[in-house]
mmCIF file of C-alpha atoms and ligand atoms in Angstrom:
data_model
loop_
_atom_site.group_PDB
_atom_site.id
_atom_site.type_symbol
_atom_site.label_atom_id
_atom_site.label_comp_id
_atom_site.label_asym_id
_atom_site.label_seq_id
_atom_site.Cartn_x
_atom_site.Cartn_y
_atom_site.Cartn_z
ATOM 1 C CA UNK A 596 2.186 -24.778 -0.659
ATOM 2 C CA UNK A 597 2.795 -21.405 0.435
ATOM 3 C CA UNK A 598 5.920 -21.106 -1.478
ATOM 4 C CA UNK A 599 4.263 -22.439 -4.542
ATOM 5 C CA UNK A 600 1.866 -19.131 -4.063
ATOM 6 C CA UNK A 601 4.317 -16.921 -3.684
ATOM 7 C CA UNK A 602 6.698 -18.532 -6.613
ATOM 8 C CA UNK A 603 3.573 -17.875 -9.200
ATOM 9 C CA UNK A 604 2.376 -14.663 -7.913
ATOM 10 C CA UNK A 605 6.394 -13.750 -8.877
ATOM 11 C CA UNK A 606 6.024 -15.579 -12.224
ATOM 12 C CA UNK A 607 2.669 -13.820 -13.138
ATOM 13 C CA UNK A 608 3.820 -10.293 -12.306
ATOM 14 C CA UNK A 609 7.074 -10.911 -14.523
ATOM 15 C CA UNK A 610 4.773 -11.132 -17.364
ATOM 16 C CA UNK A 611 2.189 -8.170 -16.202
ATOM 17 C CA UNK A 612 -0.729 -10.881 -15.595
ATOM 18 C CA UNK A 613 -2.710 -8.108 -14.018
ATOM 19 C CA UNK A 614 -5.596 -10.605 -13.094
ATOM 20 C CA UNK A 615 -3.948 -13.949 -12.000
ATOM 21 C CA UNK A 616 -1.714 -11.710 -9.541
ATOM 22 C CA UNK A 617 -5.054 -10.393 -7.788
ATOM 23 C CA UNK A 618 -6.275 -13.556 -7.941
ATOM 24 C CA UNK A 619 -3.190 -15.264 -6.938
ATOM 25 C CA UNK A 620 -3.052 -12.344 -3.922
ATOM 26 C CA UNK A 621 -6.157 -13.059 -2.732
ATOM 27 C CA UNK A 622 -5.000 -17.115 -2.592
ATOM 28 C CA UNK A 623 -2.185 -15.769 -0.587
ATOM 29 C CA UNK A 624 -4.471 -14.125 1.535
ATOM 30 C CA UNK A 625 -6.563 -17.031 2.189
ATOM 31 C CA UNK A 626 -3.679 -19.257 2.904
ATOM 32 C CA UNK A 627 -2.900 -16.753 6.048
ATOM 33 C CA UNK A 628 0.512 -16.374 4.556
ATOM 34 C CA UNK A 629 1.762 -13.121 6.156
ATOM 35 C CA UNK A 630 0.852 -10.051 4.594
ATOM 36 C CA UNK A 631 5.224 -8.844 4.550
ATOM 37 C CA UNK A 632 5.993 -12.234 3.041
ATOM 38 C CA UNK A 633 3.382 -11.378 0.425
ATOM 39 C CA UNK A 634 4.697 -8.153 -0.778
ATOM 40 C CA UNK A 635 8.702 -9.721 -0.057
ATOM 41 C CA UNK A 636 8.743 -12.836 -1.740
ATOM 42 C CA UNK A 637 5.607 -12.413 -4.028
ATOM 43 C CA UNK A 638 5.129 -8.984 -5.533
ATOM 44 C CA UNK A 639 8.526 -7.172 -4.794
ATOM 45 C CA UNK A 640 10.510 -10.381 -5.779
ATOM 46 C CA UNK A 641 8.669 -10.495 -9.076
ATOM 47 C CA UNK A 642 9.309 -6.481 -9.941
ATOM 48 C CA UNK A 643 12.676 -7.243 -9.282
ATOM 49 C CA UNK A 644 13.458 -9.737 -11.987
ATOM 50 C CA UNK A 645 11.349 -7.101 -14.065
ATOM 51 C CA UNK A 646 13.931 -4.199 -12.465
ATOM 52 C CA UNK A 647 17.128 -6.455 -13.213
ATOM 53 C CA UNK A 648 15.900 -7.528 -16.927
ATOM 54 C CA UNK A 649 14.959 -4.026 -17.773
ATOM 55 C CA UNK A 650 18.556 -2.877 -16.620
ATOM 56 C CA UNK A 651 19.876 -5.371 -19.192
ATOM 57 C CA UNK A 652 17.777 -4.435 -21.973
ATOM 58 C CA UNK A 653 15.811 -7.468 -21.699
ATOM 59 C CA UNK A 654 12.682 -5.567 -21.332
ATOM 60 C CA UNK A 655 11.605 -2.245 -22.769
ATOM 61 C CA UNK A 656 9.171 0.694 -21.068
ATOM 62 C CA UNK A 657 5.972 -1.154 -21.866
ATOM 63 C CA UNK A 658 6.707 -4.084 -20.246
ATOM 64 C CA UNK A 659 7.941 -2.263 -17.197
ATOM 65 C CA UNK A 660 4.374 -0.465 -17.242
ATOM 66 C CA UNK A 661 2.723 -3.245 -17.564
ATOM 67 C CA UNK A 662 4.353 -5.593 -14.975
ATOM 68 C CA UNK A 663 3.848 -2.229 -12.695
ATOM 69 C CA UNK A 664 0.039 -2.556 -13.678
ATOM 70 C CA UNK A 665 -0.328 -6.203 -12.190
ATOM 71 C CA UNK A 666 1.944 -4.972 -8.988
ATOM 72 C CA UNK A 667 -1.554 -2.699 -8.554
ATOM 73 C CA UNK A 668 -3.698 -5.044 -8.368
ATOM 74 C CA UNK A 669 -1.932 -6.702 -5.797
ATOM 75 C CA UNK A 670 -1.174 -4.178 -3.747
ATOM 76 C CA UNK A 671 -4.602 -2.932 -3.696
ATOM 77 C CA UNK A 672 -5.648 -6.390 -2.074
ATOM 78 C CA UNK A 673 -2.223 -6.355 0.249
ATOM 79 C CA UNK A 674 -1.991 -2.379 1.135
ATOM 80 C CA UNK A 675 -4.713 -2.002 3.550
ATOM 81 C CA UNK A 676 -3.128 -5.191 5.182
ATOM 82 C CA UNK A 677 0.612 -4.256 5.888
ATOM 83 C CA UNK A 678 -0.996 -0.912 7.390
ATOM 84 C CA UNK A 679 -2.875 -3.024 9.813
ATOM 85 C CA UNK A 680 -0.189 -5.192 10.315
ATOM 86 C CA UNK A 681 2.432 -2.201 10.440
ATOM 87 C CA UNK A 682 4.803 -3.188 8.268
ATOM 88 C CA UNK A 683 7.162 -0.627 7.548
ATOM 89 C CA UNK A 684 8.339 0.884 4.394
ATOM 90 C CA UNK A 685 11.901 0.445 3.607
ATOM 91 C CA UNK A 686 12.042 4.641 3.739
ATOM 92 C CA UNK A 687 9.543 7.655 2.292
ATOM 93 C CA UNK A 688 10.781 9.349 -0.733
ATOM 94 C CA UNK A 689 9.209 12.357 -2.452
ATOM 95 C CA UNK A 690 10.121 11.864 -6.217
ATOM 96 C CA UNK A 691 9.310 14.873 -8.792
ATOM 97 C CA UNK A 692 10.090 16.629 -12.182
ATOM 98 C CA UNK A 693 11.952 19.293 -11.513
ATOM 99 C CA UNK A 694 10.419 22.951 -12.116
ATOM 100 C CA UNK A 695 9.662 24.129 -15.856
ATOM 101 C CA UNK A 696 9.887 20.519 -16.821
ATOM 102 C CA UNK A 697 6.893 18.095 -17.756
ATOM 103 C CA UNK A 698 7.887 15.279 -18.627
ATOM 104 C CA UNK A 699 6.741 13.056 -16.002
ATOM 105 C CA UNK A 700 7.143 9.097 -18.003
ATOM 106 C CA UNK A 701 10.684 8.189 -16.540
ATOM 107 C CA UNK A 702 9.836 9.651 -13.459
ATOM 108 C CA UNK A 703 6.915 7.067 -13.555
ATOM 109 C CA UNK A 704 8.571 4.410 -13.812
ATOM 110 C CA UNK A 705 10.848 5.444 -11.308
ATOM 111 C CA UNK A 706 8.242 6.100 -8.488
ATOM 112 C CA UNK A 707 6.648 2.332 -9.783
ATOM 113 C CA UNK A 708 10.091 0.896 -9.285
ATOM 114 C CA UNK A 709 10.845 2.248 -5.519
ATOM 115 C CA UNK A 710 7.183 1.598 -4.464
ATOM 116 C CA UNK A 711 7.804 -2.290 -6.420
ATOM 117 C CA UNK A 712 10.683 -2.164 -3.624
ATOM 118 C CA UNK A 713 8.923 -1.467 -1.153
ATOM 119 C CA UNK A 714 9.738 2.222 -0.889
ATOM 120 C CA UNK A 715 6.458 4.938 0.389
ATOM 121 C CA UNK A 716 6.706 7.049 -2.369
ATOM 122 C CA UNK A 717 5.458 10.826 -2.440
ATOM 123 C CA UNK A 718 4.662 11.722 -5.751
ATOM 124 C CA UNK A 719 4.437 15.579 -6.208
ATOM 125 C CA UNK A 720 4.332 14.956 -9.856
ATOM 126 C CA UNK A 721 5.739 17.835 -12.837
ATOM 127 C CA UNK A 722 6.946 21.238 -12.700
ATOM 128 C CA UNK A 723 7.752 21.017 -8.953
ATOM 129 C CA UNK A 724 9.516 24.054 -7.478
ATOM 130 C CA UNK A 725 12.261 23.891 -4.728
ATOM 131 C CA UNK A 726 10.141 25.288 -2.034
ATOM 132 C CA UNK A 727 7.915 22.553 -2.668
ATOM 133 C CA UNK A 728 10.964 19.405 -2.362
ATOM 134 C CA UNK A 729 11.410 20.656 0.586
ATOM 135 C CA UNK A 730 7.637 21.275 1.850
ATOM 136 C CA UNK A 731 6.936 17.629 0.759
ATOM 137 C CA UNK A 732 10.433 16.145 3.044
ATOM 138 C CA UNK A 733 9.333 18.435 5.924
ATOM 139 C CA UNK A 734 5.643 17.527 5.831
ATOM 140 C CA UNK A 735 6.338 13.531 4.777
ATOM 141 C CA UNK A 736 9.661 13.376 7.559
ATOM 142 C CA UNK A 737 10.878 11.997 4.237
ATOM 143 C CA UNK A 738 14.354 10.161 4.037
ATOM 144 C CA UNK A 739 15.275 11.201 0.718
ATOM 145 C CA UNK A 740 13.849 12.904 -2.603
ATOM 146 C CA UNK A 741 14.602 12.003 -6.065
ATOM 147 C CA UNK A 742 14.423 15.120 -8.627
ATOM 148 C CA UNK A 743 13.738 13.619 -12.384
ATOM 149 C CA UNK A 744 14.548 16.588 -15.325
ATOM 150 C CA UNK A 745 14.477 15.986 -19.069
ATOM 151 C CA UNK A 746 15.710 19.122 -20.439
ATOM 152 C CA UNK A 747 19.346 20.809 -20.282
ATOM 153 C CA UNK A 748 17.160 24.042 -19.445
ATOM 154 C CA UNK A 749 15.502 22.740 -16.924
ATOM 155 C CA UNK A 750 18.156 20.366 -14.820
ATOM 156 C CA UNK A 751 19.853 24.113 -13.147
ATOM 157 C CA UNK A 752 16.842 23.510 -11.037
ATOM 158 C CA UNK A 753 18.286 20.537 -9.572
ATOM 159 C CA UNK A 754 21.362 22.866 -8.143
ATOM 160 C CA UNK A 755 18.429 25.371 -6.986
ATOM 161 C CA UNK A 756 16.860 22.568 -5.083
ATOM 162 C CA UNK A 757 20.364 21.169 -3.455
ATOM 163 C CA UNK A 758 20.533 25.299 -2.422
ATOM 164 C CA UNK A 759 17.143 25.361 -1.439
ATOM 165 C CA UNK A 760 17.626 22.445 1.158
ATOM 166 C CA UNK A 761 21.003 23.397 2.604
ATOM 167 C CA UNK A 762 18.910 27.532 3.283
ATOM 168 C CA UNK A 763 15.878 25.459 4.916
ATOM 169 C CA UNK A 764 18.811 23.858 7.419
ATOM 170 C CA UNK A 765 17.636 20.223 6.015
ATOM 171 C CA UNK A 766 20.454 18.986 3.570
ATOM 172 C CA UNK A 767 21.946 16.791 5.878
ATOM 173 C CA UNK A 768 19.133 14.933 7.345
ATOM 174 C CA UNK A 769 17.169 14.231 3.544
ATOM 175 C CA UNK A 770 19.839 12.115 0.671
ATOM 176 C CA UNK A 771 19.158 13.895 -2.582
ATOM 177 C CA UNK A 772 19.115 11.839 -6.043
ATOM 178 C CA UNK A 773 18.693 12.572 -9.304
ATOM 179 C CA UNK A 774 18.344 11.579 -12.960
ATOM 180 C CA UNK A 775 16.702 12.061 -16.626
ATOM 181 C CA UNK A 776 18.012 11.605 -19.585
ATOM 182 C CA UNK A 777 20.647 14.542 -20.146
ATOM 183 C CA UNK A 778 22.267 14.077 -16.655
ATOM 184 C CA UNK A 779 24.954 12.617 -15.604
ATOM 185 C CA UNK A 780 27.595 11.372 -12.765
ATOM 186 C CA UNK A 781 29.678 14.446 -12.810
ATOM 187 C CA UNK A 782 26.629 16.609 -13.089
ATOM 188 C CA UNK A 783 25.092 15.127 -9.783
ATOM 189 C CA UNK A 784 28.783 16.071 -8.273
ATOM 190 C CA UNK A 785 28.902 18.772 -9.413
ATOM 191 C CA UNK A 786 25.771 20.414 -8.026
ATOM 192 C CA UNK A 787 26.010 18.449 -4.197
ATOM 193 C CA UNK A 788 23.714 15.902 -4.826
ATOM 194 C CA UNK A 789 23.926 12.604 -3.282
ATOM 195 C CA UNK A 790 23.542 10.308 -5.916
ATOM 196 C CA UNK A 791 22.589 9.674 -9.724
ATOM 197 C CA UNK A 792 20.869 6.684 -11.552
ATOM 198 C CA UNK A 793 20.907 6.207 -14.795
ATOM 199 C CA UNK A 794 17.541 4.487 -15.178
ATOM 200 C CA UNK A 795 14.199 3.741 -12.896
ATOM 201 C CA UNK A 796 15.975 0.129 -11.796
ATOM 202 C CA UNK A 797 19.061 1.618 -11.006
ATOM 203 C CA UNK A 798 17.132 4.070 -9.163
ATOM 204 C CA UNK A 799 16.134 1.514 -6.007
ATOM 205 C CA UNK A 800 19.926 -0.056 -5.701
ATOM 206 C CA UNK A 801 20.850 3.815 -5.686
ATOM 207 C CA UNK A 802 18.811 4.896 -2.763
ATOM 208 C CA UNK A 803 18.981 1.509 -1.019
ATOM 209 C CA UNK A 804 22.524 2.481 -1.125
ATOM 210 C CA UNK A 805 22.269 6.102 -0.218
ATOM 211 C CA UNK A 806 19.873 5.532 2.892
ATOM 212 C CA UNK A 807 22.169 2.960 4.165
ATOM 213 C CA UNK A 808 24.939 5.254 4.570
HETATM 214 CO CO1 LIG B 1385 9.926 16.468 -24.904
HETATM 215 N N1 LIG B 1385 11.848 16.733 -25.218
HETATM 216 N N2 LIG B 1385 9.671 18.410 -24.939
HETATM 217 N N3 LIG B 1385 8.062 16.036 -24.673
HETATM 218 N N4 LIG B 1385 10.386 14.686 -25.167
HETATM 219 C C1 LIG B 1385 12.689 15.566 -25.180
HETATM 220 C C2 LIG B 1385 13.235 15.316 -23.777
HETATM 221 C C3 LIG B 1385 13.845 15.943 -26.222
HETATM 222 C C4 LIG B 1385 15.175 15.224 -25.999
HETATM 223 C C5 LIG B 1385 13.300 15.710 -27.668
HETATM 224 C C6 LIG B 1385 14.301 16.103 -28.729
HETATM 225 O O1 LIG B 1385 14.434 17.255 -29.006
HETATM 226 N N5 LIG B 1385 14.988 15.149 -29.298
HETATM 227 C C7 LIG B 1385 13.919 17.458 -26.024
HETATM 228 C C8 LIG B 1385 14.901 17.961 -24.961
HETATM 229 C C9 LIG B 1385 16.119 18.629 -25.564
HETATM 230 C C10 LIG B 1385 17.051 19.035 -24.492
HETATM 231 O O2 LIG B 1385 16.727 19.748 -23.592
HETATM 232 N N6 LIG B 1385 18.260 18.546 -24.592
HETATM 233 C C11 LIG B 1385 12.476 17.787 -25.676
HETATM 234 C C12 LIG B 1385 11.886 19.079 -25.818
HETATM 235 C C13 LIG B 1385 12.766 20.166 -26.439
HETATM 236 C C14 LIG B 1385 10.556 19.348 -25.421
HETATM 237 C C15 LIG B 1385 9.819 20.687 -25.509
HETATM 238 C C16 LIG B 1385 10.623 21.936 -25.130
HETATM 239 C C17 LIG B 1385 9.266 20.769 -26.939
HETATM 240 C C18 LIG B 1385 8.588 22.091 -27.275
HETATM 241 O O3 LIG B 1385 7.539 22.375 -26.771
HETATM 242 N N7 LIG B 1385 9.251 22.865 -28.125
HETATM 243 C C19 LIG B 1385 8.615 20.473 -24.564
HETATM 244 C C20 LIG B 1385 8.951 20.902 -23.125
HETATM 245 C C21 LIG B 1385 7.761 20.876 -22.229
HETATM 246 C C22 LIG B 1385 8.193 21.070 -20.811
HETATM 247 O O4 LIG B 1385 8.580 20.126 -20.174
HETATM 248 N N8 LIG B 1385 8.131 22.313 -20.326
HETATM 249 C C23 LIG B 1385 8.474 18.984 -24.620
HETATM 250 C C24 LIG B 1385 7.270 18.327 -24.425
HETATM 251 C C25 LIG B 1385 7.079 16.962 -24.503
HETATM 252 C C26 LIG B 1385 5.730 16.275 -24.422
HETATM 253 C C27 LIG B 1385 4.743 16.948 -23.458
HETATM 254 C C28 LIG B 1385 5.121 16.289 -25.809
HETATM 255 C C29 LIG B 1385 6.137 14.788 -24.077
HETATM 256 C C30 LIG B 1385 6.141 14.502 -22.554
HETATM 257 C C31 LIG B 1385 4.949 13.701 -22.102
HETATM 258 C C32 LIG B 1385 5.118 13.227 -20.684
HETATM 259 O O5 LIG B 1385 6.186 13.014 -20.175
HETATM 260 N N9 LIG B 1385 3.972 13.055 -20.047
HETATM 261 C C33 LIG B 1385 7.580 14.752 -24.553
HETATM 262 C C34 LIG B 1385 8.297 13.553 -24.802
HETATM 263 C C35 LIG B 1385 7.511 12.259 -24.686
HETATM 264 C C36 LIG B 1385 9.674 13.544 -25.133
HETATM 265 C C37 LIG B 1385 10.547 12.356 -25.553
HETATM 266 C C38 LIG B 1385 10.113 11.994 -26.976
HETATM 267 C C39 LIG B 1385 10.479 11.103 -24.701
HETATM 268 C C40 LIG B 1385 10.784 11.310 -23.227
HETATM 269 C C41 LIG B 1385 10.442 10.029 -22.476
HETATM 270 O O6 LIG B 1385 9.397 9.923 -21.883
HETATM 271 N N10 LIG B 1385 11.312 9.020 -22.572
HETATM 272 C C42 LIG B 1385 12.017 12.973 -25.483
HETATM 273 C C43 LIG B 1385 12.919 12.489 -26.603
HETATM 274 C C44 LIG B 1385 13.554 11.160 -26.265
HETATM 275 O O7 LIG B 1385 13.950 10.933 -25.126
HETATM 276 N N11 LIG B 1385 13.669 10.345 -27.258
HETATM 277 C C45 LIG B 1385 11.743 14.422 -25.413
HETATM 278 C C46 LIG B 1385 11.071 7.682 -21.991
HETATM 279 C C47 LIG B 1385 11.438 7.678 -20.501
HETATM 280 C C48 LIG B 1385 11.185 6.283 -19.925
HETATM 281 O O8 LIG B 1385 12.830 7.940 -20.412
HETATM 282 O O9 LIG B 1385 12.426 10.115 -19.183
HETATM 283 O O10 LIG B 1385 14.759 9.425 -19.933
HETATM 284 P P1 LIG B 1385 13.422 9.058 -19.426
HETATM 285 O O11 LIG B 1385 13.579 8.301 -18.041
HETATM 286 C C49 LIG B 1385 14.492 7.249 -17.840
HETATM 287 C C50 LIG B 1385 15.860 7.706 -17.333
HETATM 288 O O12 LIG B 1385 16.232 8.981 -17.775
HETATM 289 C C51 LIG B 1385 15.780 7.579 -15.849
HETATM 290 O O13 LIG B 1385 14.911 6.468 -15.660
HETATM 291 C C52 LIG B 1385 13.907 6.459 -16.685
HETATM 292 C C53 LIG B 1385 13.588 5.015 -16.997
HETATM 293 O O14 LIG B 1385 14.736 4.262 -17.226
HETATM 294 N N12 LIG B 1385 15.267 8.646 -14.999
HETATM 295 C C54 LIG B 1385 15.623 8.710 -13.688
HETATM 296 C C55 LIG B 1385 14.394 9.625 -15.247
HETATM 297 N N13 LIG B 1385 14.169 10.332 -14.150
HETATM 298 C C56 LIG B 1385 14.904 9.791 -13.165
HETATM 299 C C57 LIG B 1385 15.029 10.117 -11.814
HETATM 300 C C58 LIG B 1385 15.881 9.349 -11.017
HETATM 301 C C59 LIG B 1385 16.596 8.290 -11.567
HETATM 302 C C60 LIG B 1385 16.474 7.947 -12.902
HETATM 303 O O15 LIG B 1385 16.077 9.568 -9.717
HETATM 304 C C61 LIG B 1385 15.230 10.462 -9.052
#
C-alpha cells in the first residue's frame, strides 16, 4: 500500500501532475508513511528519472520546470514535516549568477535540481558579487556554492570568487562548482575551482561527488 503511494507520487511528478502529487502527498501523509521516505522514494525518486531523462535529451527545459512545479506542491505539504521530524539535508549550498551577469534560467533549474535531491539550497539569485559567495557560506555554514555565468565577460568573476574565498581563509572548508553555457572543464581548472557540470542534472551527481570527498 505504502509503496503503491510512493510508486505514483514518482509517476505523477515525472509528468509535472502538479495536483495529483499534492494530493497524492497528502495520501502519504495520512497513511503515516514517514515524512524522509516521502521526499526519498516519492518526490526525489521521481525528479530523478526527470534529472536522468533530461541528461539524455529525453526531456527539454519545460518539462524540467514543470516536473519542478509539482515537486512544490509537495514539498509545501512535506517541508514543515521533515523540519519537525529533523531530517537533514544532504548539505547547504548557496547557488548564484555570478556578478554583471543576469541570466538567472539555468541557474534555476539548477537550484530546482539540488533542492529535487534533497540539497538546502541558498539562492542569492543574479549579479552576485564575491563578497557576497562568501557572506552567504559564512552566514549559511554552507558546504559548497555553485557560481552559474552566461557570458565570456562575465565568467572572470568566477576566478575573482575562487580569490575571494582563499583571502577570507575559507577555500578549503566550502567545494566550489561552476557552470553556464560558455564554460568548460579546463576553465573550472584553470581558475581552482572544484568542479564543473555541464547541465542542472549533472549538477547534483557533481556535488554529491564533491562533498563526498
Ligand atoms: Co542573453 N546572452 N544577454 N539574455 N541570452 C546569451 C547568453 C548569448 C549567448 C546570446 C547570443 O548572443 N547568442 C549572449 C552571450 C554571448 C557571450 O557572452 N558569449 C547573450 C548576451 C550578449 C546578452 C546581453 C549582453 C545582450 C545585450 O544586452 N546586448 C544581455 C546581458 C545582460 C546581463 O546579464 N548583464 C543579455 C540579456 C538577456 C536577457 C535578460 C534578455 C535574457 C535572460 C533572462 C533570464 O535569464 N532571466 C537572455 C537570454 C534568455 C539569453 C539566451 C537566449 C538563453 C539563455 C538561457 O536561459 N538558456 C542566450 C542564448 C542561448 O543560450 N541560446 C543568451 C537556457 C538555460 C536552461 O541554459 O543558462 O545554459 P543555461 O543553463 C544550463 C547549463 O549551462 C547549466 O545547466 C543549465 C541547465 O542544463 N548550468 C549550470 C548553468 N548554470 C550552471 C551552474 C552549475 C552547473 C550547471 O553549477 C553551479
Amino acid at each position: 500500500m505504502s509503496q503503491e503511494i510512493l510508486n505514483q507520487l514518482a509517476e505523477n511528478l515525472i509528468k509535472g501532475k502538479a495536483p495529483q502529487v499534492k494530493e497524492l502527498t497528502q495520501k502519504a501523509i495520512d497513511a503515516k508513511i514517514p515524512p524522509g521516505d516521502i521526499l526519498d522514494k516519492g518526490l526525489v525518486a521521481g525528479m530523478s528519472v526527470i534529472g536522468e531523462r533530461f541528461k539524455r535529451n529525453e526531456v527539454y527545459v519545460p518539462e524540467v520546470l514543470i516536473a519542478a512545479r509539482a515537486m512544490n506542491a509537495g514539498m509545501s505539504l512535506l517541508k514543515p514535516l521533515l523540519v519537525a521530524a529533523g531530517v537533514k539535508a544532504k548539505g547547504i549550498v548557496c547557488c548564484g549568477t555570478v556578478k554583471g551577469d543576469l541570466h538567472d534560467i539555468g541557474k534555476n533549474l539548477v537550484c530546482m535540481m539540488l533542492e529535487g535531491a534533497g540539497y538546502k539550497v541558498v539562492d542569492l539569485g543574479v549579479n552576485v558579487d564575491p563578497e557576497k559567495f562568501v557572506a552567504a557560506v559564512k552566514d549559511n555554514k554552507a558546504d559548497a556554492i555553485g557560481m552559474s555565468a552566461l557570458l565570456t565577460t562575465t565568467m572572470t568573476s568566477m576566478k575573482t570568487t575562487v580569490d575571494a574565498f582563499k583571502e577570507a581563509g575559507i577555500r578549503n572548508s566550502c567545494k566550489i562548482m561552476v557552470g553556464g553555457a560558455p564554460l568548460t572543464q579546463n576553465f573550472s581548472d584553470e581558475i581552482g575551482a572544484d568542479g564543473y557540470a555541464a547541465d542542472a542534472a549533472s549538477a547534483v551527481d557533481k556535488l554529491t561527488e564533491l562533498l563526498k570527498k
